[in-house]
PDB file of C-alpha atoms in Angstrom:
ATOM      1  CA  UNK A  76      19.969   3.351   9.212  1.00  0.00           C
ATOM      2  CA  UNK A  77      16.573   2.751  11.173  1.00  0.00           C
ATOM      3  CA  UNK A  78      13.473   3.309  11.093  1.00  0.00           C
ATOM      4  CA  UNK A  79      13.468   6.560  13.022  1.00  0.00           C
ATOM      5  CA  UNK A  80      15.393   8.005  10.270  1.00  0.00           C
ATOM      6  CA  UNK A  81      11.798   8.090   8.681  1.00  0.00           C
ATOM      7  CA  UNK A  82       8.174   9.377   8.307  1.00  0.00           C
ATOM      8  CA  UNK A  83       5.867   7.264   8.023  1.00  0.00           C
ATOM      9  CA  UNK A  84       1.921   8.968   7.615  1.00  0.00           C
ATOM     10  CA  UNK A  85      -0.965   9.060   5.712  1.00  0.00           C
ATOM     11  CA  UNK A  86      -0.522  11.077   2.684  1.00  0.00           C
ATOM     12  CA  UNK A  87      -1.847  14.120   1.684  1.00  0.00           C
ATOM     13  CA  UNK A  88      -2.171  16.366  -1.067  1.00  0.00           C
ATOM     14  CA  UNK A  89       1.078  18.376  -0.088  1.00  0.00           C
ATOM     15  CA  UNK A  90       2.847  14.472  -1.486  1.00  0.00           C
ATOM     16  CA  UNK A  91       1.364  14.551  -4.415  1.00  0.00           C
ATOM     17  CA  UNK A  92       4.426  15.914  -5.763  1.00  0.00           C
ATOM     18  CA  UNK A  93       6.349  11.944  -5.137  1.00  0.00           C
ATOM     19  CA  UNK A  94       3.664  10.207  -7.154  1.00  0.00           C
ATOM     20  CA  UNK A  95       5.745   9.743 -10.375  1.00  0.00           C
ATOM     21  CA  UNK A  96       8.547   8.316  -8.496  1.00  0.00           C
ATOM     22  CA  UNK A  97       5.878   6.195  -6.712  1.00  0.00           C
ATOM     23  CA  UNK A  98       4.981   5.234 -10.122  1.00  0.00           C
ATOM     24  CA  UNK A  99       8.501   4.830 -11.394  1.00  0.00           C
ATOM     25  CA  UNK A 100       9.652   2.348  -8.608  1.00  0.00           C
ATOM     26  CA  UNK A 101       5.665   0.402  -8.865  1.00  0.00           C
ATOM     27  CA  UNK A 102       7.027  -0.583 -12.014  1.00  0.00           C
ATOM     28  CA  UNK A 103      10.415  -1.447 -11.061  1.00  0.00           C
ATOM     29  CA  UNK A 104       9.494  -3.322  -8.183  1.00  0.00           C
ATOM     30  CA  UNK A 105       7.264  -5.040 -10.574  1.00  0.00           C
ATOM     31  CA  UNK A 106       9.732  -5.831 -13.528  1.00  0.00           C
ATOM     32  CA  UNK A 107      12.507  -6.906 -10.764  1.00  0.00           C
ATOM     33  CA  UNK A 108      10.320  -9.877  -8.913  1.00  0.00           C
ATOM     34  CA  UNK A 109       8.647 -10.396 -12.525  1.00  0.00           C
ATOM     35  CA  UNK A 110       5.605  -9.921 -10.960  1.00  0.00           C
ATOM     36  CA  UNK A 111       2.146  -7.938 -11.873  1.00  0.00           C
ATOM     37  CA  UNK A 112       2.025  -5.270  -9.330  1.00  0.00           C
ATOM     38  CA  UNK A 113      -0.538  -2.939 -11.085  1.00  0.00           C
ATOM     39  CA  UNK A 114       0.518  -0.287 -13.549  1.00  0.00           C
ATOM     40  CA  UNK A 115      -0.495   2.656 -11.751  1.00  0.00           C
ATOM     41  CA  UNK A 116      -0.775   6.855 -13.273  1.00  0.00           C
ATOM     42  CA  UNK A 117       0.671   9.863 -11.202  1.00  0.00           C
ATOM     43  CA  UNK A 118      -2.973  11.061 -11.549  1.00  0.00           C
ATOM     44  CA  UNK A 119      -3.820   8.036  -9.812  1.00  0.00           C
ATOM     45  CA  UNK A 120      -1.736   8.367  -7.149  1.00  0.00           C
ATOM     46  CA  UNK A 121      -2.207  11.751  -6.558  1.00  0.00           C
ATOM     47  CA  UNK A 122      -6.559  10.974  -6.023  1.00  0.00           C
ATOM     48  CA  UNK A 123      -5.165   8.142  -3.227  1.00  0.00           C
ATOM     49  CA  UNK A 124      -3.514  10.865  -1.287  1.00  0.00           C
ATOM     50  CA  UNK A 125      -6.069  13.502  -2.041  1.00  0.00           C
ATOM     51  CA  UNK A 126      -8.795  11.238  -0.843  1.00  0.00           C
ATOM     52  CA  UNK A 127      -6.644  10.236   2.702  1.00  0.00           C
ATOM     53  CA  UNK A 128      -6.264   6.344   1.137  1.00  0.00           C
ATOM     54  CA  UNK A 129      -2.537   6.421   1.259  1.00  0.00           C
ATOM     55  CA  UNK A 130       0.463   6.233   3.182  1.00  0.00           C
ATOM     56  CA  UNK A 131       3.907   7.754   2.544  1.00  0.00           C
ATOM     57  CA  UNK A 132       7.336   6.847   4.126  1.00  0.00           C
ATOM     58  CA  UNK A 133      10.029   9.578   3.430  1.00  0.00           C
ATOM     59  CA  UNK A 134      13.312   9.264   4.486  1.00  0.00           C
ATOM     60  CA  UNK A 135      14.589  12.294   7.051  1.00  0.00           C
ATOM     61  CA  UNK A 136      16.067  14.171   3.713  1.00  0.00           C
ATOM     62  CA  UNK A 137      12.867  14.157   1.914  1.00  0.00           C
ATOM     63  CA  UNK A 138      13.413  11.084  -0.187  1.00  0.00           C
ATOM     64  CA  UNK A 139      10.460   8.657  -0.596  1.00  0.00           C
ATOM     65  CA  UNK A 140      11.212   5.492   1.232  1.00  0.00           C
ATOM     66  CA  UNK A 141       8.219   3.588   0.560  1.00  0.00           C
ATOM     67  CA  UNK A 142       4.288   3.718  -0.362  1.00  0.00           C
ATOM     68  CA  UNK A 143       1.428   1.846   0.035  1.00  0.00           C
ATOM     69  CA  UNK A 144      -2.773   2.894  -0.996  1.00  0.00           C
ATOM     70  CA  UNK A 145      -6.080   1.699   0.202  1.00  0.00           C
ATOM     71  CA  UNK A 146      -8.253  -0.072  -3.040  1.00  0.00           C
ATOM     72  CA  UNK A 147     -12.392  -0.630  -1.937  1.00  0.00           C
ATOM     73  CA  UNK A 148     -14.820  -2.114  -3.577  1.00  0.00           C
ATOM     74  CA  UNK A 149     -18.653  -3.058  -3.100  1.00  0.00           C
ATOM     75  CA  UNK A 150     -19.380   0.863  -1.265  1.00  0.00           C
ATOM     76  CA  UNK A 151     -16.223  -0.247   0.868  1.00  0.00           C
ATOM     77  CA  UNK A 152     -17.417  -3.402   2.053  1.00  0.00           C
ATOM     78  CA  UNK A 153     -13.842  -4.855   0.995  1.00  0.00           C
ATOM     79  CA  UNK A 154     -10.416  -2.932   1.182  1.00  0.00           C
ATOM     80  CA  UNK A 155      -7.546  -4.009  -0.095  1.00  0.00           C
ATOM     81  CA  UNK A 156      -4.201  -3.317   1.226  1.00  0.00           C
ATOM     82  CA  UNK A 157      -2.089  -2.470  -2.291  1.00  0.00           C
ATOM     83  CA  UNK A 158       0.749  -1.083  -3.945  1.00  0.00           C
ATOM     84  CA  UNK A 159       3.401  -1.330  -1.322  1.00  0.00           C
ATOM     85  CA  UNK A 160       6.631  -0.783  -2.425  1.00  0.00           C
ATOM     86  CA  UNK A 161       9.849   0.287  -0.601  1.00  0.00           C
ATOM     87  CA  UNK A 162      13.059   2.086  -2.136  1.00  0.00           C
ATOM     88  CA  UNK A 163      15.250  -0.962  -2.394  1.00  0.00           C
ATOM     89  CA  UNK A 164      17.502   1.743  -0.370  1.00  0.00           C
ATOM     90  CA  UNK A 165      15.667   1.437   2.349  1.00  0.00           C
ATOM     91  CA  UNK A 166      14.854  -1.901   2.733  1.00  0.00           C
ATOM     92  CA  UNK A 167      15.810  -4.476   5.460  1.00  0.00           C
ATOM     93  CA  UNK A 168      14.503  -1.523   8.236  1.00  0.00           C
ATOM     94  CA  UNK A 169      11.215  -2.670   9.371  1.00  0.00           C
ATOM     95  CA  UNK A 170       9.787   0.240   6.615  1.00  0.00           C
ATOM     96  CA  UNK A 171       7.608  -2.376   5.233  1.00  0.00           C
ATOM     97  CA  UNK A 172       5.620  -2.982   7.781  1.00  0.00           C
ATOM     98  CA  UNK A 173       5.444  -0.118   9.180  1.00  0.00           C
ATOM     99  CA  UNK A 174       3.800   1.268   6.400  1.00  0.00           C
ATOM    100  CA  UNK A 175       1.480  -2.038   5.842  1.00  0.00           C
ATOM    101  CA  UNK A 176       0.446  -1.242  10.105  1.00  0.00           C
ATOM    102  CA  UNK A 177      -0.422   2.104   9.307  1.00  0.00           C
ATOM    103  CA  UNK A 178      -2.339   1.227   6.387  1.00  0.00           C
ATOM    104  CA  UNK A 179      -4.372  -1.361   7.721  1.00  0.00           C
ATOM    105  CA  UNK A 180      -4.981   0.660  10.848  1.00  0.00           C
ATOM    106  CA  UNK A 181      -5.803   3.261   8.158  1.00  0.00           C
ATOM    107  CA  UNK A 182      -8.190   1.015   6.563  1.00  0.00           C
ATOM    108  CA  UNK A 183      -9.813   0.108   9.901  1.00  0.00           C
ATOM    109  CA  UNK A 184     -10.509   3.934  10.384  1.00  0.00           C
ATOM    110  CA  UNK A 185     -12.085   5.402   6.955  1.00  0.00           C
ATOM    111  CA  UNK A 186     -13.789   1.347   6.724  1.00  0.00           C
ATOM    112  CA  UNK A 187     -15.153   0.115   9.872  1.00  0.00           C
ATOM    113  CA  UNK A 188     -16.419  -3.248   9.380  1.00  0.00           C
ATOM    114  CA  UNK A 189     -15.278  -3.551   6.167  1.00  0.00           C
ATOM    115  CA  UNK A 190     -13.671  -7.497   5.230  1.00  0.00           C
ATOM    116  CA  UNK A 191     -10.016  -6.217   4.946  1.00  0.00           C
ATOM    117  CA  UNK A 192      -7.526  -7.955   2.457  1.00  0.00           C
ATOM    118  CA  UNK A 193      -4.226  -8.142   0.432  1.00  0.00           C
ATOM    119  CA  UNK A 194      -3.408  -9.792  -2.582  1.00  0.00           C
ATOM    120  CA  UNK A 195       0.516 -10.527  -2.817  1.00  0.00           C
ATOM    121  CA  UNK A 196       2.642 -12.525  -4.895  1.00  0.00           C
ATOM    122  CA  UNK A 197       5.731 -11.770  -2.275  1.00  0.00           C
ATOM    123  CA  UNK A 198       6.845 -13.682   0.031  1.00  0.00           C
ATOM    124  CA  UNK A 199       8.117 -10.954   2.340  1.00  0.00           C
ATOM    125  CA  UNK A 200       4.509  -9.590   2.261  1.00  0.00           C
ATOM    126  CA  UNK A 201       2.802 -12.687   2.623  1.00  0.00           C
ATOM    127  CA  UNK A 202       4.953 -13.020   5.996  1.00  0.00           C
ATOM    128  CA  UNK A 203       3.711  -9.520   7.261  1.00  0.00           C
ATOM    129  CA  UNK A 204       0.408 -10.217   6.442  1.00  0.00           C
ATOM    130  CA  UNK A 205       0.456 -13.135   8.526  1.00  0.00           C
ATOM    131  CA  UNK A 206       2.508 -11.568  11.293  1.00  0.00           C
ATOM    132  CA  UNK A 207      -0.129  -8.739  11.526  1.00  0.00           C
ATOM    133  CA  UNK A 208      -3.102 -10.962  11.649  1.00  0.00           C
ATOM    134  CA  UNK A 209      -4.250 -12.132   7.955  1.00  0.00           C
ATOM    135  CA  UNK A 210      -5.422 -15.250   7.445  1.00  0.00           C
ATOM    136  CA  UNK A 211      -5.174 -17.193   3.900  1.00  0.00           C
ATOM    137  CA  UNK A 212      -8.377 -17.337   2.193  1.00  0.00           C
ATOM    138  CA  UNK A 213      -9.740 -18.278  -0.868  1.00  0.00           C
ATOM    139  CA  UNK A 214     -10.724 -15.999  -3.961  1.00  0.00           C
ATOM    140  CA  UNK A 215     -14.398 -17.124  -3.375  1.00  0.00           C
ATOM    141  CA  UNK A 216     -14.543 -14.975   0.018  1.00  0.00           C
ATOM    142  CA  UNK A 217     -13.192 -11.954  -1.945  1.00  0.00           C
ATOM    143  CA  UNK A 218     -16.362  -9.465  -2.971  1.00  0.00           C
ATOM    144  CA  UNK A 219     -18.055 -10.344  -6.089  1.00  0.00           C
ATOM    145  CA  UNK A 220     -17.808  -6.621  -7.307  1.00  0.00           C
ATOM    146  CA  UNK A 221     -16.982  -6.793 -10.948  1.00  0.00           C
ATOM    147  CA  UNK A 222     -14.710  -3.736 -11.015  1.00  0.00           C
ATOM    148  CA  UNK A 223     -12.587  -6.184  -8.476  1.00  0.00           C
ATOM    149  CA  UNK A 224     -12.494  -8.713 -11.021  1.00  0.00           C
TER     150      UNK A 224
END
């Protein structure tokens, strides 16, 4: 398997129809690295796509590979990279980042100017983050928005 046996794009409304399995493997992904990855509804979901502040991977045969949203706060003066999770299936392809590029070229698009982040607990995350140009920084440069905190 590579990663041309995929789609990777920003979602759409037409997608809407993965978001419980998004939800579904959010929470195993979370429960597995014993982690808080944040509980997230279909309904959710479903507004990230709607509103073009999402990306999908689907494997060539329709399954979903991998997902990953856009999260703003202070009227988008920060964006977060978030909820990135790959099918365990898929993994070990280069899906990862591929969806984490497209997202934070994604971000750079709807958000110009905006201070872009990610928050991570993983180390294989951490490591693309780095490789695509974040820098460590502390939770005192993060926006002061309350609904962040």
């Amino acid at each position: 398997m590579t990663i041309q046996d995929f789609v990777v794009k920003v979602a759409s409304e037409e997608d809407a129809k993965y978001a419980q399995t998004i939800c579904d493997e959010m929470a195993e992904s979370a429960k597995a690295r014993g982690t808080g990855i944040a509980k997230r509804t279909p309904e959710y979901v479903t507004g990230k796509m709607r509103e073009g502040k999402a990306v999908i991977a689907l494997h060539k045969d329709g399954r979903l590979a991998g997902f990953s949203y856009i999260e703003t706060w202070g009227h988008g003066d920060y964006v977060a990279n978030s909820g990135l999770i790959v099918n365990p299936e898929f993994r070990k392809v280069g899906l990862a980042k591929t969806i984490k590029i497209l997202t934070f070229y994604l971000s750079l698009k709807r958000f110009p100017g905006a201070k872009l982040f990610g928050l991570t607990t993983g180390l294989a995350v951490m490591k693309i983050n780095n490789e695509i140009g974040y820098r460590p920084v502390t939770y005192s440069e993060l926006t002061d928005d309350d609904q962040f905190w």
